[in-house]
PDB file of C-alpha atoms in Angstrom:
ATOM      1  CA  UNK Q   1     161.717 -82.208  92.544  1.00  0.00           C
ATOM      2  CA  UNK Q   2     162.072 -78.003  91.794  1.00  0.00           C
ATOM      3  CA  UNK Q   3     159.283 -75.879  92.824  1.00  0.00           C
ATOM      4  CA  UNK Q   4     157.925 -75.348  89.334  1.00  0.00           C
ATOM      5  CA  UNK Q   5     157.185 -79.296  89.344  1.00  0.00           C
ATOM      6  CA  UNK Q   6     155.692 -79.150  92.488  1.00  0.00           C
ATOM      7  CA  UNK Q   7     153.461 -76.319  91.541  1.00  0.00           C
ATOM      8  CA  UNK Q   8     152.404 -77.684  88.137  1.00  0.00           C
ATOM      9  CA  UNK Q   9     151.370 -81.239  90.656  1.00  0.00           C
ATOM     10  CA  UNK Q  10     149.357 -78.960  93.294  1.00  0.00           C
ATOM     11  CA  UNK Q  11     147.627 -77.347  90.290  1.00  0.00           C
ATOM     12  CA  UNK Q  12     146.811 -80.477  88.351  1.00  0.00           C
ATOM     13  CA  UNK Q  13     143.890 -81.171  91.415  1.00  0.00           C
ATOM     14  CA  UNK Q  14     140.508 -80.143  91.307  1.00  0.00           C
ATOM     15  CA  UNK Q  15     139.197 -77.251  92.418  1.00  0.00           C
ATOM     16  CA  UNK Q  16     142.935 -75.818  93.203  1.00  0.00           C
ATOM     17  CA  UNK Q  17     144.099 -72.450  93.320  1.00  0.00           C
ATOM     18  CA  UNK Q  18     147.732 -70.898  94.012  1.00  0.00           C
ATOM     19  CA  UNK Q  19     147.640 -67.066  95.498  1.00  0.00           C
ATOM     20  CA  UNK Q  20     150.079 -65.273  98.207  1.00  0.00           C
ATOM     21  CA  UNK Q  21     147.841 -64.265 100.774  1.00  0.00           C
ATOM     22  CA  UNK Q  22     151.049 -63.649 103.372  1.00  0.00           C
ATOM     23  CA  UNK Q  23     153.584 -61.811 101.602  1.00  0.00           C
ATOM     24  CA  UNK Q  24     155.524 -61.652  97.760  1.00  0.00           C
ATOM     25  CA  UNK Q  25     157.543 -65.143  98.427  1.00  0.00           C
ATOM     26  CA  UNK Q  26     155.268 -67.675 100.073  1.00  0.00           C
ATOM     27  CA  UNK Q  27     153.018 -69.520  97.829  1.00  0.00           C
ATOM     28  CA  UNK Q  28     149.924 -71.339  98.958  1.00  0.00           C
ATOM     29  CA  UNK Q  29     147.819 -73.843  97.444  1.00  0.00           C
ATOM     30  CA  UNK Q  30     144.094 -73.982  98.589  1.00  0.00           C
ATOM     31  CA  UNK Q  31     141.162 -76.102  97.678  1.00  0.00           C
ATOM     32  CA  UNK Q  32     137.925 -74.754  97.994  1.00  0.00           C
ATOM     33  CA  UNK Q  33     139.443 -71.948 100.175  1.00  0.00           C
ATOM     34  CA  UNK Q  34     141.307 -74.272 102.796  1.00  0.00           C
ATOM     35  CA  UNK Q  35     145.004 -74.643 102.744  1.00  0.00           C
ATOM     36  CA  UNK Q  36     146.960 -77.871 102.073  1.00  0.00           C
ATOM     37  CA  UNK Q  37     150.035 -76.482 100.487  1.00  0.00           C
ATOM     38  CA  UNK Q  38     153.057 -73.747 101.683  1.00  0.00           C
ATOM     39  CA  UNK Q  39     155.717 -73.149  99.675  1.00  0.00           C
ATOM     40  CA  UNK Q  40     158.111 -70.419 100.447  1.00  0.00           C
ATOM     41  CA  UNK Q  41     159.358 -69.545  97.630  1.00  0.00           C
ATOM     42  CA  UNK Q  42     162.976 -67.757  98.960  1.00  0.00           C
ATOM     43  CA  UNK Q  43     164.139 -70.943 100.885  1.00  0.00           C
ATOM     44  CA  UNK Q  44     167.120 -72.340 100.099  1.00  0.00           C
ATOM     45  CA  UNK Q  45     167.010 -75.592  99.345  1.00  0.00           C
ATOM     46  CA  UNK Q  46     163.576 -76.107  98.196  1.00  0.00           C
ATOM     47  CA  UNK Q  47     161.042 -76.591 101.325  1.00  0.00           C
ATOM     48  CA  UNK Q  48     157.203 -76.753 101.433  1.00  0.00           C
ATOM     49  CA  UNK Q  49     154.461 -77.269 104.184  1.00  0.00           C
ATOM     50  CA  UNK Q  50     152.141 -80.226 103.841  1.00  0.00           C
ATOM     51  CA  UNK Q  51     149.069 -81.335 106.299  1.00  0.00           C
ATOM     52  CA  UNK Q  52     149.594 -84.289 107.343  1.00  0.00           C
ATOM     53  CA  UNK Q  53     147.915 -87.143 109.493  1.00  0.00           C
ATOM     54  CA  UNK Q  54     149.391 -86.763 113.111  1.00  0.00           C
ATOM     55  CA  UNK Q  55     150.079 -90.648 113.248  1.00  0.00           C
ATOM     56  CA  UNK Q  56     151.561 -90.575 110.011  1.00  0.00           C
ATOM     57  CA  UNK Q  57     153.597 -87.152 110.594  1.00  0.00           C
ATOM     58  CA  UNK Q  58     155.696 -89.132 113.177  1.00  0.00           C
ATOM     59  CA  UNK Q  59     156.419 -92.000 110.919  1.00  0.00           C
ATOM     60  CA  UNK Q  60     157.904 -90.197 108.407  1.00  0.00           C
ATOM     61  CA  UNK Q  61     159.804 -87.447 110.654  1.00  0.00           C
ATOM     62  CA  UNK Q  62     161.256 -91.019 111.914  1.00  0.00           C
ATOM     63  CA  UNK Q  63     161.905 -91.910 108.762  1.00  0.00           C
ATOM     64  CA  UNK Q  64     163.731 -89.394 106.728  1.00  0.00           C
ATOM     65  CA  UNK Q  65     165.083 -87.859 109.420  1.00  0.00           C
ATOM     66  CA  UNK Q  66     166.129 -83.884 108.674  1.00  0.00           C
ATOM     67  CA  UNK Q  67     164.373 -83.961 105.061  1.00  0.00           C
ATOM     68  CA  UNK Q  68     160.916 -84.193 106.655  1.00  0.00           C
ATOM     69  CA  UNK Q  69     160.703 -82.175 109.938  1.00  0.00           C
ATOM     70  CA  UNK Q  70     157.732 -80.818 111.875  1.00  0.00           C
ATOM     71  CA  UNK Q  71     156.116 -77.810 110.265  1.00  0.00           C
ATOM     72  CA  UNK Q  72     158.034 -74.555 110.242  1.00  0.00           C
ATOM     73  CA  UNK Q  73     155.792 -71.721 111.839  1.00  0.00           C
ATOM     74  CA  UNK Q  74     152.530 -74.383 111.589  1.00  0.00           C
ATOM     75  CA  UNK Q  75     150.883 -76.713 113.579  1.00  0.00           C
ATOM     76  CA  UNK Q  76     154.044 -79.412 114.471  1.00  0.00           C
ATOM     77  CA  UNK Q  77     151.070 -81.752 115.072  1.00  0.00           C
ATOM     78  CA  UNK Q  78     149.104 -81.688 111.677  1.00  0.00           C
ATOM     79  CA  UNK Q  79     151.949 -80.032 109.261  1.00  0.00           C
ATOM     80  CA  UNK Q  80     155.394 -81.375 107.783  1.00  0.00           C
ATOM     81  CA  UNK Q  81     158.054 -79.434 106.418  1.00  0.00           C
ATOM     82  CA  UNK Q  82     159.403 -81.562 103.157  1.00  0.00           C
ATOM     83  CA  UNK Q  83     163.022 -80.906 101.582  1.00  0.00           C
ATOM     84  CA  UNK Q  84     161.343 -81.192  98.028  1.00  0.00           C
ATOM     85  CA  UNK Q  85     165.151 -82.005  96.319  1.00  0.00           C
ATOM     86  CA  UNK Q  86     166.277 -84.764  98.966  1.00  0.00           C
ATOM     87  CA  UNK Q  87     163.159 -86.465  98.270  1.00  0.00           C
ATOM     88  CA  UNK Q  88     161.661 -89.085  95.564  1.00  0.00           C
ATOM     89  CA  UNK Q  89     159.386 -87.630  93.150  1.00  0.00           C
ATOM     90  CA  UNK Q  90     156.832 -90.406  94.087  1.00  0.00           C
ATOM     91  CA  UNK Q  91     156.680 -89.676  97.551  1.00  0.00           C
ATOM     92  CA  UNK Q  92     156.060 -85.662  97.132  1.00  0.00           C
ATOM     93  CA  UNK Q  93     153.109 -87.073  95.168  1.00  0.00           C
ATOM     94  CA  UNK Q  94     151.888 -89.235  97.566  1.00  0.00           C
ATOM     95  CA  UNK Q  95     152.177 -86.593 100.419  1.00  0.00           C
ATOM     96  CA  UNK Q  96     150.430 -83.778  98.344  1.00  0.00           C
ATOM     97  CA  UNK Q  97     147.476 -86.311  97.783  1.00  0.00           C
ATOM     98  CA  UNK Q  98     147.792 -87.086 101.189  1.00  0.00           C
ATOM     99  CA  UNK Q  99     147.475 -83.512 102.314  1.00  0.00           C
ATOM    100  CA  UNK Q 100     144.931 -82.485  99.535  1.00  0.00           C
ATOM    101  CA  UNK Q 101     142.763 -85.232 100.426  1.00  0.00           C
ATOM    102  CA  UNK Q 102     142.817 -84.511 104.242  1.00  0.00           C
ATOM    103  CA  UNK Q 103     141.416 -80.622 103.427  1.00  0.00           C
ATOM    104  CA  UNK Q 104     139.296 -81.779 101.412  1.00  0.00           C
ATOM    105  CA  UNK Q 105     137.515 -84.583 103.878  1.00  0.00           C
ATOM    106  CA  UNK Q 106     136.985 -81.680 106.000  1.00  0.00           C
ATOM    107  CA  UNK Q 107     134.959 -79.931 103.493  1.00  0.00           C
ATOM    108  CA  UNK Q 108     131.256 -79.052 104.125  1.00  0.00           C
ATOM    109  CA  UNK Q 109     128.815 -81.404 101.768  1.00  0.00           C
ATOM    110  CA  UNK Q 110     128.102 -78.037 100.032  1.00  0.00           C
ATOM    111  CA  UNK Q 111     131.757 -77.625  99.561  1.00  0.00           C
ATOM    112  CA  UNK Q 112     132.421 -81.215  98.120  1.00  0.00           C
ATOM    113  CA  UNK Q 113     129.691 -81.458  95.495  1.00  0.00           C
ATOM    114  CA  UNK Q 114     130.876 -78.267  94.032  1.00  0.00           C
ATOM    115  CA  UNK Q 115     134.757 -79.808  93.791  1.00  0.00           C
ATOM    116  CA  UNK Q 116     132.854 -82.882  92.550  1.00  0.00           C
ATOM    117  CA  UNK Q 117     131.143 -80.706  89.380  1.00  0.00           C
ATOM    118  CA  UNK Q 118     134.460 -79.149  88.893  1.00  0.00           C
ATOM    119  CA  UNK Q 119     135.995 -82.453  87.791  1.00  0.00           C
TER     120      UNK Q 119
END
C-alpha cells in the first residue's frame, strides 16, 4: 500500500482529520482530537505509527518480524511501526480500524455522540 492509499483509508472514518502539528513531513490522523495515525511522510520505504493493543502489539511484532516493529519515537508498549509496502492491503485495514477504534473507546460520552451525529 503507498501513502496516498493509506491516507484516502484514514480519511474515509468518521469524524477524521489529517494536519501536521510536528513539523512539514509527518502527517497525523486524529479523531475527535486524539491521535491514532503517524505517518512520516520522508521515510523511505513507506512507514506509519499505529496504536495498538499491548497484547496484540507482541503478536504481530512476532509475527512479521522487521515489517512491524515497536513504535519509532512512541510508546513501544501501545504503538507499532508498520512497513506499509511489505504488508497486505487487508491487514493495514484491519490495523487502522484497530487503532481508530482503540482512540475512539477512550473518548468521553460527550466526545462519542458527537462522532456518532457525524456519521
Amino acid at each position: 500500500m503507498n501513502i496516498e492509499t493509506y491516507r484516502g483509508l484514514c480519511l474515509s472514518k468518521s469524524g477524521v482529520t489529517e494536519e501536521f502539528p510536528f513539523d512539514a513531513d509527518t502527517l497525523v490522523f486524529k479523531v475527535m482530537g486524539k491521535i491514532f495515525s503517524i505517518a512520516p511522510l520522508e521515510r523511505i520505504p513507506s512507514q506509519v505509527n499505529l496504536k495498538c493493543d499491548p497484547e496484540r502489539a507482541i503478536e504481530l511484532r512476532e509475527t512479521y518480524d522487521g515489517i512491524i516493529t515497536p513504535g519509532y519515537h512512541m510508546s513501544k508498549l501501545h504503538w507499532n511501526t508498520l512497513f506499509l509496502e511489505q504488508l497486505p492491503s487487508k491487514l493495514i485495514s484491519e490495523l487502522v480500524n484497530h487503532s481508530y477504534e482503540l482512540v475512539v473507546s477512550k473518548l468521553t460520552k460527550k466526545q462519542k455522540a458527537a462522532l456518532k451525529g457525524m456519521i
